[in-house]
Short mmCIF file of C-alpha atoms and ligand atoms in Angstrom, two decimals:
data_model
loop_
_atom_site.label_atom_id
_atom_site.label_comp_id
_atom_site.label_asym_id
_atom_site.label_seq_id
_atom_site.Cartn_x
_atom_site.Cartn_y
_atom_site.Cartn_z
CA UNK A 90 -76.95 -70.81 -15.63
CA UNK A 91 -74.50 -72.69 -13.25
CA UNK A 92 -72.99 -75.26 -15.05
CA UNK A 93 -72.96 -79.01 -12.76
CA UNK A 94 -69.13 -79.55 -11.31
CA UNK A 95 -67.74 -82.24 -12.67
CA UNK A 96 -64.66 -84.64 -11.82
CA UNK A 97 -62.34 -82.09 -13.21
CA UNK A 98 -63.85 -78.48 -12.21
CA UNK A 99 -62.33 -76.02 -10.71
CA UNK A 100 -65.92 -75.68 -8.56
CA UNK A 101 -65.95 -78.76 -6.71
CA UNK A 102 -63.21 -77.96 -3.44
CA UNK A 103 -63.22 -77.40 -0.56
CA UNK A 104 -62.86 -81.27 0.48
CA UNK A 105 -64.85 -82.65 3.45
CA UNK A 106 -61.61 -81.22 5.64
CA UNK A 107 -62.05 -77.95 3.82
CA UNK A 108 -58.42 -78.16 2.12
CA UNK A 109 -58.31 -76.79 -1.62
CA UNK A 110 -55.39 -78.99 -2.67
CA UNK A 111 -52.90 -78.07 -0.13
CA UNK A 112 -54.43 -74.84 0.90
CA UNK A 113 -57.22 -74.56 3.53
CA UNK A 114 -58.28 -76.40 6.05
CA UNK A 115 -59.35 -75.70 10.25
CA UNK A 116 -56.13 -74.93 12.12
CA UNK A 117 -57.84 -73.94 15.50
CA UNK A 118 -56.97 -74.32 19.26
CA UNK A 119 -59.31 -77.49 20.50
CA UNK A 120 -62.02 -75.11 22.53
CA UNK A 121 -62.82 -73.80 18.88
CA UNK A 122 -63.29 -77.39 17.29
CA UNK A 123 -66.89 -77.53 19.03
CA UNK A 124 -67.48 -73.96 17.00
CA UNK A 125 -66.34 -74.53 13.81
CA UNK A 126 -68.26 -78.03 13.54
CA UNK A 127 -71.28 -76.90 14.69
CA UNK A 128 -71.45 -73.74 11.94
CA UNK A 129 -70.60 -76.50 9.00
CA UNK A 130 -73.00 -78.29 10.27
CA UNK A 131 -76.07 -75.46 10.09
CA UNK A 132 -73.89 -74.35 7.00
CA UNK A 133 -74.42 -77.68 5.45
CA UNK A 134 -78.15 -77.60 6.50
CA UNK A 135 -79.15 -73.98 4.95
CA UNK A 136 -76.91 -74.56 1.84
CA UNK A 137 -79.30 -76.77 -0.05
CA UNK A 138 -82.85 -75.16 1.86
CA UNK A 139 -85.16 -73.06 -0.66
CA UNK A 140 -86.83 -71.52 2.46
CA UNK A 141 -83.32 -69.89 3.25
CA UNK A 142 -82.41 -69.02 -0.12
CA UNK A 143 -85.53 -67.18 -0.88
CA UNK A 144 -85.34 -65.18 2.03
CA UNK A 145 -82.00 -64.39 1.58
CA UNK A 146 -82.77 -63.31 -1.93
CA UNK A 147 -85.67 -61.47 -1.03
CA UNK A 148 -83.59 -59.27 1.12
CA UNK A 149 -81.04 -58.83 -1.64
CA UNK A 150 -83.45 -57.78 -3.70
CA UNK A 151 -85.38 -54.83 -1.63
CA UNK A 152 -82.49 -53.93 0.91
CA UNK A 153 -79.57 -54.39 -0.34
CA UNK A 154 -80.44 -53.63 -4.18
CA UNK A 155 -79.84 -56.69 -6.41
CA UNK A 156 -79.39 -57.59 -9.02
CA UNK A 157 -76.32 -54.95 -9.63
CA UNK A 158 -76.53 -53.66 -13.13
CA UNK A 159 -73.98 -54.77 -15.53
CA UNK A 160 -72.63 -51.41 -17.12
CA UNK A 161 -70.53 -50.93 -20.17
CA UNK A 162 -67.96 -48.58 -19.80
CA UNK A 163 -68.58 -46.37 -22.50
CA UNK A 164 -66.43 -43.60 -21.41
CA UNK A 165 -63.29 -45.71 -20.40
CA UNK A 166 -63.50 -47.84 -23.72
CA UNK A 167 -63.45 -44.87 -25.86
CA UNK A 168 -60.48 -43.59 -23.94
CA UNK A 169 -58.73 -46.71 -24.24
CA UNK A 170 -59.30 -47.29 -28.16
CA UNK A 171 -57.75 -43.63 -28.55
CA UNK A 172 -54.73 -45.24 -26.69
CA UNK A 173 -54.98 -48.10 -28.69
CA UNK A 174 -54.69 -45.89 -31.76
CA UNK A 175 -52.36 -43.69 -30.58
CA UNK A 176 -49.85 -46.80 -29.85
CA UNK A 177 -50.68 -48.16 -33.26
CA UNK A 178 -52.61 -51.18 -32.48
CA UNK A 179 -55.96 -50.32 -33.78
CA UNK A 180 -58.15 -52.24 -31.22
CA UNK A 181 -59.09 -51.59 -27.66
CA UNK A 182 -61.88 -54.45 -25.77
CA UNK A 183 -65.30 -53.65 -24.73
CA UNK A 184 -64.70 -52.49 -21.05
CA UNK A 185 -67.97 -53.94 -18.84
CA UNK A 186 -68.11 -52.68 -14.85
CA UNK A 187 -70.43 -54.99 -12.49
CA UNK A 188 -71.83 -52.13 -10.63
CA UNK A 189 -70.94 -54.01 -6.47
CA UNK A 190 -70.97 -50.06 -5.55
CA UNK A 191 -74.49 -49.47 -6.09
CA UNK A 192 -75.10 -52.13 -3.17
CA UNK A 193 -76.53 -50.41 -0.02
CA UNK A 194 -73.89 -49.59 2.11
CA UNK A 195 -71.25 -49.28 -0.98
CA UNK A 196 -69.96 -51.97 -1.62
CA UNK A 197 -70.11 -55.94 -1.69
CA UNK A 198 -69.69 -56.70 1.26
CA UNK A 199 -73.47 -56.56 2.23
CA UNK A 200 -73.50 -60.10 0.15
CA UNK A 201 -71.69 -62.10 2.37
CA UNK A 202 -73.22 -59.93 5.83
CA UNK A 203 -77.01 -60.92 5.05
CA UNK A 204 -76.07 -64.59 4.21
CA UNK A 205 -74.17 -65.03 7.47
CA UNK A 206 -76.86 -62.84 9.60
CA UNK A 207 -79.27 -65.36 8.22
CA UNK A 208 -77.53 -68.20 9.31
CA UNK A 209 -76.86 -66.54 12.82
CA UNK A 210 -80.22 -66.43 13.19
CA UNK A 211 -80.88 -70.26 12.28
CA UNK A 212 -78.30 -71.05 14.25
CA UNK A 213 -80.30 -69.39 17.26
CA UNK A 214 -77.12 -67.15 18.40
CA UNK A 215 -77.61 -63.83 20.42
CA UNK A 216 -74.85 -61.79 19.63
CA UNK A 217 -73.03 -60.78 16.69
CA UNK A 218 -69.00 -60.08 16.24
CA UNK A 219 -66.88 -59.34 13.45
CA UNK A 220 -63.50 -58.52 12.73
CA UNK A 221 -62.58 -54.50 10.70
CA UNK A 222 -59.18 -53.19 8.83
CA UNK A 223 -60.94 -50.26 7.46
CA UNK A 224 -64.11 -50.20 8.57
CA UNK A 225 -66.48 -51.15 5.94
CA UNK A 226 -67.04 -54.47 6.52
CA UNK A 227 -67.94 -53.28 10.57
CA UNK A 228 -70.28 -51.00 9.01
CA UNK A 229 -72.21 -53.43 6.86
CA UNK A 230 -72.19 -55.98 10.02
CA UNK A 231 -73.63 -53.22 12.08
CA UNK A 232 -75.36 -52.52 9.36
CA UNK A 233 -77.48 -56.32 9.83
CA UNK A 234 -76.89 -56.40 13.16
CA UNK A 235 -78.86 -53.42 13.53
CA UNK A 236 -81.38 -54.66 10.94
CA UNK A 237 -81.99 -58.09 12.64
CA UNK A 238 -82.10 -56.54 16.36
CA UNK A 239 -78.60 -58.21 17.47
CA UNK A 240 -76.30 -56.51 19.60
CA UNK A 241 -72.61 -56.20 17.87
CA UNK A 242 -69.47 -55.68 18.37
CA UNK A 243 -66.44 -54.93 16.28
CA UNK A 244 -62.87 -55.75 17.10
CA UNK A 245 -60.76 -53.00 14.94
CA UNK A 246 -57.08 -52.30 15.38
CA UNK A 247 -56.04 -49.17 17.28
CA UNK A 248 -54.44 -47.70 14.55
CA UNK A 249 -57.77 -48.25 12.40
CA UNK A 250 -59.11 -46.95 14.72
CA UNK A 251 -57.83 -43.51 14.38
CA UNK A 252 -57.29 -43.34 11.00
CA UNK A 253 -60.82 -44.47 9.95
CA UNK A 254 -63.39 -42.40 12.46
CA UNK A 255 -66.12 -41.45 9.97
CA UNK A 256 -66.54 -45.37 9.61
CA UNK A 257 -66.02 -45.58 13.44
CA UNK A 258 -68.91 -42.80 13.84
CA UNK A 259 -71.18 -44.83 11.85
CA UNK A 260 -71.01 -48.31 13.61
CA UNK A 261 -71.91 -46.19 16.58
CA UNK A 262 -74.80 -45.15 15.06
CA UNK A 263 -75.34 -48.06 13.96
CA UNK A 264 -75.97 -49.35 17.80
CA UNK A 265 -72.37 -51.44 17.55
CA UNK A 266 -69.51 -51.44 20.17
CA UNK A 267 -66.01 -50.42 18.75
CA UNK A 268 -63.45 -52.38 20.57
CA UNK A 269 -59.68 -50.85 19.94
CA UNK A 270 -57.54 -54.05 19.72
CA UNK A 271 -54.07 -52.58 20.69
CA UNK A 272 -51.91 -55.27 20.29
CA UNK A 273 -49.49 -55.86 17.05
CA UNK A 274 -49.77 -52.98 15.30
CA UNK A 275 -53.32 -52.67 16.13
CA UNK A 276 -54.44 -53.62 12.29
CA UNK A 277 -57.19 -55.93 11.24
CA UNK A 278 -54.56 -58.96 11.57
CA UNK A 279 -54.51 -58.29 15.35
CA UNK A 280 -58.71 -57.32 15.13
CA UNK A 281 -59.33 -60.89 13.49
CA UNK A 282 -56.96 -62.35 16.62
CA UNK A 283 -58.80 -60.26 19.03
CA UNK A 284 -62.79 -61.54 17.50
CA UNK A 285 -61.45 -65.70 17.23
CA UNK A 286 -60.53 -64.95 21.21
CA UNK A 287 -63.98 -63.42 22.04
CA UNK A 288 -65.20 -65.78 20.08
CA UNK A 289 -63.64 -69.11 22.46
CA UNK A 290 -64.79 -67.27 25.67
CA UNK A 291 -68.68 -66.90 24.76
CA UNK A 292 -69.04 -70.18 22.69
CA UNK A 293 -72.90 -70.67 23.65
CA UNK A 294 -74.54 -67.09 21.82
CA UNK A 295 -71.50 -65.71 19.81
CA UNK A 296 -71.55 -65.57 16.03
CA UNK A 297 -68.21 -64.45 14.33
CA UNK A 298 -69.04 -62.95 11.30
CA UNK A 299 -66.29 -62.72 9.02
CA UNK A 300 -65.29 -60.23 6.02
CA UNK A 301 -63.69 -61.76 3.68
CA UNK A 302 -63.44 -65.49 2.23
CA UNK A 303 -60.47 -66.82 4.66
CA UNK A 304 -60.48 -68.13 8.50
CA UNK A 305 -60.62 -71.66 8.99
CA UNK A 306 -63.78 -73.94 7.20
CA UNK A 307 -66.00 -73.55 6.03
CA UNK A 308 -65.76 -70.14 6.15
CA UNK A 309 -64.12 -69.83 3.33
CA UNK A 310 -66.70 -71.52 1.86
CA UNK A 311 -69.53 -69.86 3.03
CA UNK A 312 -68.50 -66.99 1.89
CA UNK A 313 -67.35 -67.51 -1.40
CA UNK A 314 -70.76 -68.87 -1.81
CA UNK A 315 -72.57 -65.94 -0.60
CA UNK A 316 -70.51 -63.64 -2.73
CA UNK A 317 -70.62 -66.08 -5.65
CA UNK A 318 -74.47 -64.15 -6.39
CA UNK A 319 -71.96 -61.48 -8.58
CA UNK A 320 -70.85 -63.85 -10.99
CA UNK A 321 -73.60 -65.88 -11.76
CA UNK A 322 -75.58 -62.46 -12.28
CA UNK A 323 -72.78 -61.21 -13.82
CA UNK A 324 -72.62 -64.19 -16.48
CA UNK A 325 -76.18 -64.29 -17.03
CA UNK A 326 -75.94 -60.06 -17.62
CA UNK A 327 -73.29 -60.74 -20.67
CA UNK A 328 -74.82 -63.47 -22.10
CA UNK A 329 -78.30 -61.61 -22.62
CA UNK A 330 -76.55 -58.44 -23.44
CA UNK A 331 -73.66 -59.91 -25.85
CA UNK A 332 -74.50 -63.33 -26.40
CA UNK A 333 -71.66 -64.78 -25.76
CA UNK A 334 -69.16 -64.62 -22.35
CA UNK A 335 -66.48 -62.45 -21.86
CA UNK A 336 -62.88 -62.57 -22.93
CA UNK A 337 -61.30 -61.56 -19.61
CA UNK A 338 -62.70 -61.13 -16.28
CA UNK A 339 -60.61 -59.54 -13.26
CA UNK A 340 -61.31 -58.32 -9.57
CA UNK A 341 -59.12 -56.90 -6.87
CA UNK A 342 -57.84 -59.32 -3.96
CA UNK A 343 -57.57 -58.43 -0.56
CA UNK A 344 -58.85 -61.62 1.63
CA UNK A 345 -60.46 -62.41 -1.81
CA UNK A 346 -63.98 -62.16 -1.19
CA UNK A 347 -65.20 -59.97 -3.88
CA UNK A 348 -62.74 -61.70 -6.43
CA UNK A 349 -64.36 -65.55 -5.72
CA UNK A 350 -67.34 -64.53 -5.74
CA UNK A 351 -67.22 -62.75 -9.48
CA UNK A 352 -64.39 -65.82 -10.27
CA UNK A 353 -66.65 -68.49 -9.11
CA UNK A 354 -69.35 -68.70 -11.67
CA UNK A 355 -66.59 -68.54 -14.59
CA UNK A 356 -64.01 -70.99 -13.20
CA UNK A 357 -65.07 -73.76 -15.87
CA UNK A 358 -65.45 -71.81 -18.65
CA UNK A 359 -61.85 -72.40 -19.87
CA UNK A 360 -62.36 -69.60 -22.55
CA UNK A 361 -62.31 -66.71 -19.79
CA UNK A 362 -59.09 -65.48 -18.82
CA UNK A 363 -59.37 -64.40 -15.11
CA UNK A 364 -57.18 -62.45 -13.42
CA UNK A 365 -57.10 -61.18 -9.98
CA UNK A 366 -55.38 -57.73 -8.66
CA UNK A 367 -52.97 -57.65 -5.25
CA UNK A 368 -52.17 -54.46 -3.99
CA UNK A 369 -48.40 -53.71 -5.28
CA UNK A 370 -48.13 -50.88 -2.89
CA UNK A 371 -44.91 -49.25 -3.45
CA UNK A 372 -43.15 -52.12 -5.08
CA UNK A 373 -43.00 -55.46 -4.71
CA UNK A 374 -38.94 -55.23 -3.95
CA UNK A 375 -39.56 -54.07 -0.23
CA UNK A 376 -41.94 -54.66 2.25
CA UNK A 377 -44.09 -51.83 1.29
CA UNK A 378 -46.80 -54.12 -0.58
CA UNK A 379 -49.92 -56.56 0.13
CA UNK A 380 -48.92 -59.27 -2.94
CA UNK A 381 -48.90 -62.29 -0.68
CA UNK A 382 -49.03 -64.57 -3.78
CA UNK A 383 -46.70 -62.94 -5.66
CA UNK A 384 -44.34 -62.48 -3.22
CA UNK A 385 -45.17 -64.17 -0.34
CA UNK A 386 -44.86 -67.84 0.81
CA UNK A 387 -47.38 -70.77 2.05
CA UNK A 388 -48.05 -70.41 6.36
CA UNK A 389 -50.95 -70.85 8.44
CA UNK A 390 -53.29 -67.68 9.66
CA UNK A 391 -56.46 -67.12 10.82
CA UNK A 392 -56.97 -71.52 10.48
CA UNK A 393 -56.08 -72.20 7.47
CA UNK A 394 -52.96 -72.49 5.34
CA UNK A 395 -52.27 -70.09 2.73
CA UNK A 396 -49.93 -67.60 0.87
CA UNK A 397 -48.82 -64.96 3.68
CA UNK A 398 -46.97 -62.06 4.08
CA UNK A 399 -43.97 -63.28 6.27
CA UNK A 400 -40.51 -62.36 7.06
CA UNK A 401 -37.39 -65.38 6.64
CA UNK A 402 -38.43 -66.42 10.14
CA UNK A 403 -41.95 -67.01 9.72
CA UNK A 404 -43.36 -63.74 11.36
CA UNK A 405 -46.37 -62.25 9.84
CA UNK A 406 -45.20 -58.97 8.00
CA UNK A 407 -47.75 -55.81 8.03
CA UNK A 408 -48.02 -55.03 4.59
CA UNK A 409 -48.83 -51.70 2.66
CA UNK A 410 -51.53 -50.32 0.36
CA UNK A 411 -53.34 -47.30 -0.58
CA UNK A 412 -56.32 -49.17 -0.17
CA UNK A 413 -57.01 -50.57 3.41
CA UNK A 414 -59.26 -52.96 2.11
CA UNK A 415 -56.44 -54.64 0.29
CA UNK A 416 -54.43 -54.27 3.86
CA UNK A 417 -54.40 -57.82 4.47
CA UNK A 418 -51.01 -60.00 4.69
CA UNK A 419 -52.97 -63.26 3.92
CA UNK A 420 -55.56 -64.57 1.33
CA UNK A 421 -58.22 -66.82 0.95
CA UNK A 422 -57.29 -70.58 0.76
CA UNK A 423 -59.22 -71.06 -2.63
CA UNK A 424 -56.91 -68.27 -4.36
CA UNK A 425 -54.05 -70.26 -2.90
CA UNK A 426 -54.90 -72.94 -4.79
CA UNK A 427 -56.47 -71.34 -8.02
CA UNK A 428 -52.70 -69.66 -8.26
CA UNK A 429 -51.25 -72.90 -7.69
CA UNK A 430 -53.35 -75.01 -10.37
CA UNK A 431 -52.94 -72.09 -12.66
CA UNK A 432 -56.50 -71.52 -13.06
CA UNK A 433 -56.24 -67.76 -12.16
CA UNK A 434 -53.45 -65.43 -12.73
CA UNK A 435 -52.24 -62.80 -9.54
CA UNK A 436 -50.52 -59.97 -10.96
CA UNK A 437 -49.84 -56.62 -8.41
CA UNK A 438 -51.15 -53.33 -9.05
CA UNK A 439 -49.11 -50.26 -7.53
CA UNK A 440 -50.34 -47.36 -5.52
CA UNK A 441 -49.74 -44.88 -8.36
CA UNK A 442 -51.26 -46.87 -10.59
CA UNK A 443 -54.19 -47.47 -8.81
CA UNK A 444 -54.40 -43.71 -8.16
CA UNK A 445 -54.65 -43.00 -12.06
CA UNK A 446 -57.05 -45.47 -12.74
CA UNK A 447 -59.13 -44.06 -9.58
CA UNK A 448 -58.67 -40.10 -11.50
CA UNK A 449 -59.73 -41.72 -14.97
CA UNK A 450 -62.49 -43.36 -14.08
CA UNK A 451 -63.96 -40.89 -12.13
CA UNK A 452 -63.27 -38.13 -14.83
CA UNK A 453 -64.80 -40.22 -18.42
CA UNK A 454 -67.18 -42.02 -16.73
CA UNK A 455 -68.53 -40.16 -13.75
CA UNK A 456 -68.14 -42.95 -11.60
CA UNK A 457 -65.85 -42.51 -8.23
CA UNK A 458 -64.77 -45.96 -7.91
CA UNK A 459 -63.29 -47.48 -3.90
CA UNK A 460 -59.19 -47.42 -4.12
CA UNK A 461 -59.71 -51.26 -4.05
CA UNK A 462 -61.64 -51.97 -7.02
CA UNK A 463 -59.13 -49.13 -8.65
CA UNK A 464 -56.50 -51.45 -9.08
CA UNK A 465 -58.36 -53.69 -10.91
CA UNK A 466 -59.70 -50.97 -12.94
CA UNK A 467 -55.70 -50.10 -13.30
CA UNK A 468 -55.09 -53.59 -14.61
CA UNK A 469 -57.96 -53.20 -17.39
CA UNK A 470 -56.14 -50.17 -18.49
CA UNK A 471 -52.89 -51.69 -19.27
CA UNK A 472 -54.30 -54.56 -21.38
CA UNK A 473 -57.18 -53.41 -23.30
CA UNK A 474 -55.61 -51.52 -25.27
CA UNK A 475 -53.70 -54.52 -26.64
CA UNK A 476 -57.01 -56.26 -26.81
CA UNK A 477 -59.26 -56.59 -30.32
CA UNK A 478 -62.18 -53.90 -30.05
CA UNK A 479 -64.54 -57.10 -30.66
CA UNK A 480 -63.19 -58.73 -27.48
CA UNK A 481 -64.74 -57.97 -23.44
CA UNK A 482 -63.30 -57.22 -20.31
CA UNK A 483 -65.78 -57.70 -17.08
CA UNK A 484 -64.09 -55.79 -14.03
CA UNK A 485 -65.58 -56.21 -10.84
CA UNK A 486 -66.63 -52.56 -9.38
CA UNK A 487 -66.23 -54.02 -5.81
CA UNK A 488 -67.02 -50.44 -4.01
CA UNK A 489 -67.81 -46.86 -4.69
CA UNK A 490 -65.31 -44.72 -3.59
CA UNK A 491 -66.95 -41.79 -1.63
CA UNK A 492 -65.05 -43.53 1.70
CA UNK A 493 -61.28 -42.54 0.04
CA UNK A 494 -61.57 -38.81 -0.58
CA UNK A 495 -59.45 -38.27 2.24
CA UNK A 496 -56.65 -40.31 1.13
CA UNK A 497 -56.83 -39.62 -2.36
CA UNK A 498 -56.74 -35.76 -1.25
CA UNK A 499 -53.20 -36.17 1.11
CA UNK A 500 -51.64 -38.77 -1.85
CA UNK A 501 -52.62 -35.90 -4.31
CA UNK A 502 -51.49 -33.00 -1.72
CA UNK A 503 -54.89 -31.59 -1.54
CA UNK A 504 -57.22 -30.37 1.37
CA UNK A 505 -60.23 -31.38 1.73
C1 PLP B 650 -63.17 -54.89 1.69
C2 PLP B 650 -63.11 -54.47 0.28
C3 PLP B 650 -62.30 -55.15 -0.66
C4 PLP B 650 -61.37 -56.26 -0.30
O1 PLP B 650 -61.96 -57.39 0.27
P1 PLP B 650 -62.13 -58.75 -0.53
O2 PLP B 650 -62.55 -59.71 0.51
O3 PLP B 650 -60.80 -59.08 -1.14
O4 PLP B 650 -63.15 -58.52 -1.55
C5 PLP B 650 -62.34 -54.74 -1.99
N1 PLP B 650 -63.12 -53.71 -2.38
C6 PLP B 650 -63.90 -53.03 -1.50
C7 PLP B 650 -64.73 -51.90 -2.01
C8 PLP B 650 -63.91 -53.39 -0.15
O5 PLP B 650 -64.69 -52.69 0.70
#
C-alpha cells in the first residue's frame, strides 16, 4: 500500500545525521556517542529483516490486538450534520475514528514498546528504562518488560508521581521500579533527564526505551516507524471501505508519536489535508499551554533541535494541559520540519474545548475517549460541519479514556 519515496517525498528524512531539514539530529554529551551509534546500527540491521518484522507483527496481532478497527462515527456525524443544518450549511463530512484505544493497555503506545523491546532483545541488553509524564507509557514499558522477563525501571517526576498513583500502582505490579526524579519541577522533562543519565552510567546492559518520537537519532526514527503500523492500516481500512482516501486526517501532538505514525503513511498523498492538535491549555497568550509550534521557538532538548517551550532567555518553560500526555514543552524533530515545509498544519486545541469534545463523544457514541485524543476529536468538531457530507475526516483515537475520570470529575466539579 506504501507508496516508494521519491526525490521529492515528504517520507524520505531523517538524513544519515538524522536532521529533518534543520530539525533533528544527536546533540549528546560524548560518553553517549558510543550509545546512540550502536542502537542505529542494530536499528539499521532489524529495519529491513523479515524475521523481525514477523515477529513483531505476530505479537501485534495476538497481544496487543491489531489490526485496530477503523470505525465510522455514526453518532458524532449525525450530530454534526444537525449543526451543519442548524448553521445553514447543509453538509457535515463522514467522521471515521481509528480505534488506537482498543490496543491492550489503552492506547498506542504499546506500538512503539513491542518494536523497541524487540530490538532490546537483539541488541542482547539486560535491563530496560524508560522515561513517564503521566504514566502510561511506564505502564506499557512495564507492561513488555514484564512480558519479555526484563527488569525495569521508570524515571517519573515527583510531582507525577503523586498526582498519577493508580498508574504508579500498576508498574508495581507490573514488577517495575518507580524512581521519583525530584529535580525541576519533577515532570517528565526532568524524568527524560533523569533516564539519558542512568542511561551514560550503565552503558554495557541498559536499553532506554523512549515514549514518544523525539530524543536524539534515530529515535525519532524508530519510532515513527513503529507507530507508522496506524496509518498504513488506517489507509488500507478507507480505501476498502470507501474506495477512495480521506479528505482530512488529524491526530493530537504531544512528543508526536501517535500523530507520525497515523501522518506517515499519508504524507505523499497531496490530496489529504493533515492536521495535527497541540494542547492550547488555557490560551495560547500566557504560559498556561503546550503549543510549542505555535508559540514556541527552535532550541535543542532531549538531542535534537526542535520547536520548544522556552522563556526570552532560553529556559525550558513547563507548560500546561488538561491532558498530561500532551504535557510536553518539546516535539518531535519530524513535526518541526513538516510545520516548517508546510506539509502539516499545527493548530491548538483548548482545555474547554477538549473537555466538550471528551462529553460528546462519550454521550452519541458511547465511546470514552483519553483527554489527548479529545482535542483532536475537538478539532473535527469545529470543521466538519463546514465540510460537504460526501467528504471524510480520519481522527486518530490515540487512547481510551478510562485513565481521566478523575480529572474530568474535579474540571467538571464532581466527586468521584
Ligand atoms: C501519551 C499519549 C499521547 C501523546 O503522545 P504522542 O507521542 O504525542 O502520541 C496521546 N494520546 C494518548 C492516549 C497518550 O497516552
Amino acid at each position: 500500500m506504501d507508496k516508494p519515496a521519491t526525490p521529492n517525498s515528504f517520507r524520505t528524512g531523517p538524513d544519515e545525521q538524522g536532521m529533518f531539514g534543520i530539525f533533528g539530529g544527536r546533540f549528546v554529551a560524548e560518553t553517549l556517542m558510543p550509545l546512540i551509534l550502536d542502537l542505529e546500527r542494530h536499528w539499521n540491521e532489524v529495519k529491513n529483516d523479515p524475521d523481525f518484522k514477523a515477529e513483531l507483527t505476530d505479537l501485534s496481532t495476538h497481544y496487543a490486538g491489531r489490526p485496530s478497527k477503523l470505525y465510522f462515527a455514526e453518532g458524532l456525524t449525525k450530530h454534526l450534520r444537525e449543526v451543519s443544518s442548524a448553521k445553514g450549511l447543509g453538509g457535515g463530512a463522514k467522521v471515521y475514528f481509528k480505534r488506537e484505544d482498543l490496543n491492550h493497555t489503552g492506547s498506542h503506545k504499546i506500538n512503539n514498546c513491542l518494536g523497541q523491546i524487540l530490538l532490546a532483545k537483539r541488541m542482547g541488553k539486560k535491563r530496560i528504562i524508560a522515561e513517564t509524564g503521566a504514566g502510561q507509557h511506564g505502564v506499557a514499558s512495564a507492561t513488555v518488560a514484564a512480558r519479555f522477563g526484563f527488569p525495569c525501571v521508570v524515571y517519573m517526576g515527583a510531582t507525577d508521581v503523586a498526582r498519577q498513583s493508580p498508574n504508579v500502582f500498576r508498574m508495581k505490579l507490573l514488577g517495575a521500579e518507580v524512581r521519583p526524579v525530584t529535580a525541576g519541577h519533577g515532570t517528565l522533562k526532568d524524568a527524560m533527564n533523569e533516564a539519558l543519565r542512568d542511561w551514560v552510567t550503565n552503558v554495557e546492559d541498559t536499553y532506554y526505551l523512549i515514549g514518544t518520537a523525539a530524543g536524539p537519532h534515530p529515535y525519532p526514527e524508530l519510532v515513527r516507524d513503529f507507530q507508522s503500523v496506524i496509518g498504513t492500516e488506517a489507509r488500507a481500512q478507507i480505501l476498502e471501505q470507501e474506495g477512495r482516501l480521506p479528505d482530512t486526517i488529524i491526530a493530537c501532538v504531544g512528543g508526536g508519536s501517535n500523530a507520525i505514525g497515523l501522518f506517515h503513511p499519508f504524507l505523499d498523498d497531496k490530496e489529504v489535508r493533515i492536521i495535527g492538535i497541540e494542547a492550547g491549555g488555557r490560551g495560547l497568550d500566557g504560559i498556561e499551554h503546550c503549543a510549542s509550534m505555535n508559540a514556541g521557538a527552535p532550541g535543542v532538548l532531549h538531542g535534537n533541535r526542535t520547536y520548544l517551550l522556552q522563556n526570552s532567555d532560553g529556559q525550558i518553560m513547563d507548560g500546561h494541559s488538561i491532558s498530561a500526555g500532551l504535557d510536553y514543552p518539546g516535539v518531535g524533530p519530524e513535526h518541526s520540519w513538516l510545520r516548517d515545509s508546510g506539509r502539516v498544519e499545527y493548530v491548538p486545541i483548548l482545555d474547554d474545548e477538549a473537555l466538550e469534545a471528551f462529553k460528546l463523544t462519550t454521550r452519541v457514541e458511547g465511546i470514552i475517549p483519553a483527554l489527548e485524543s479529545a482535542h483532536a476529536i475537538a478539532h473535527a468538531v469545529k470543521i466538519v460541519p463546514a465540510m460537504d457530507k460526501d467528504q471524510i475526516v480520519i481522527v486518530n483515537l490515540s487512547g481510551r479514556g478510562d485513565k481521566d475520570v478523575h480529572t474530568v470529575a474535579s474540571m467538571l466539579g464532581m466527586e468521584i
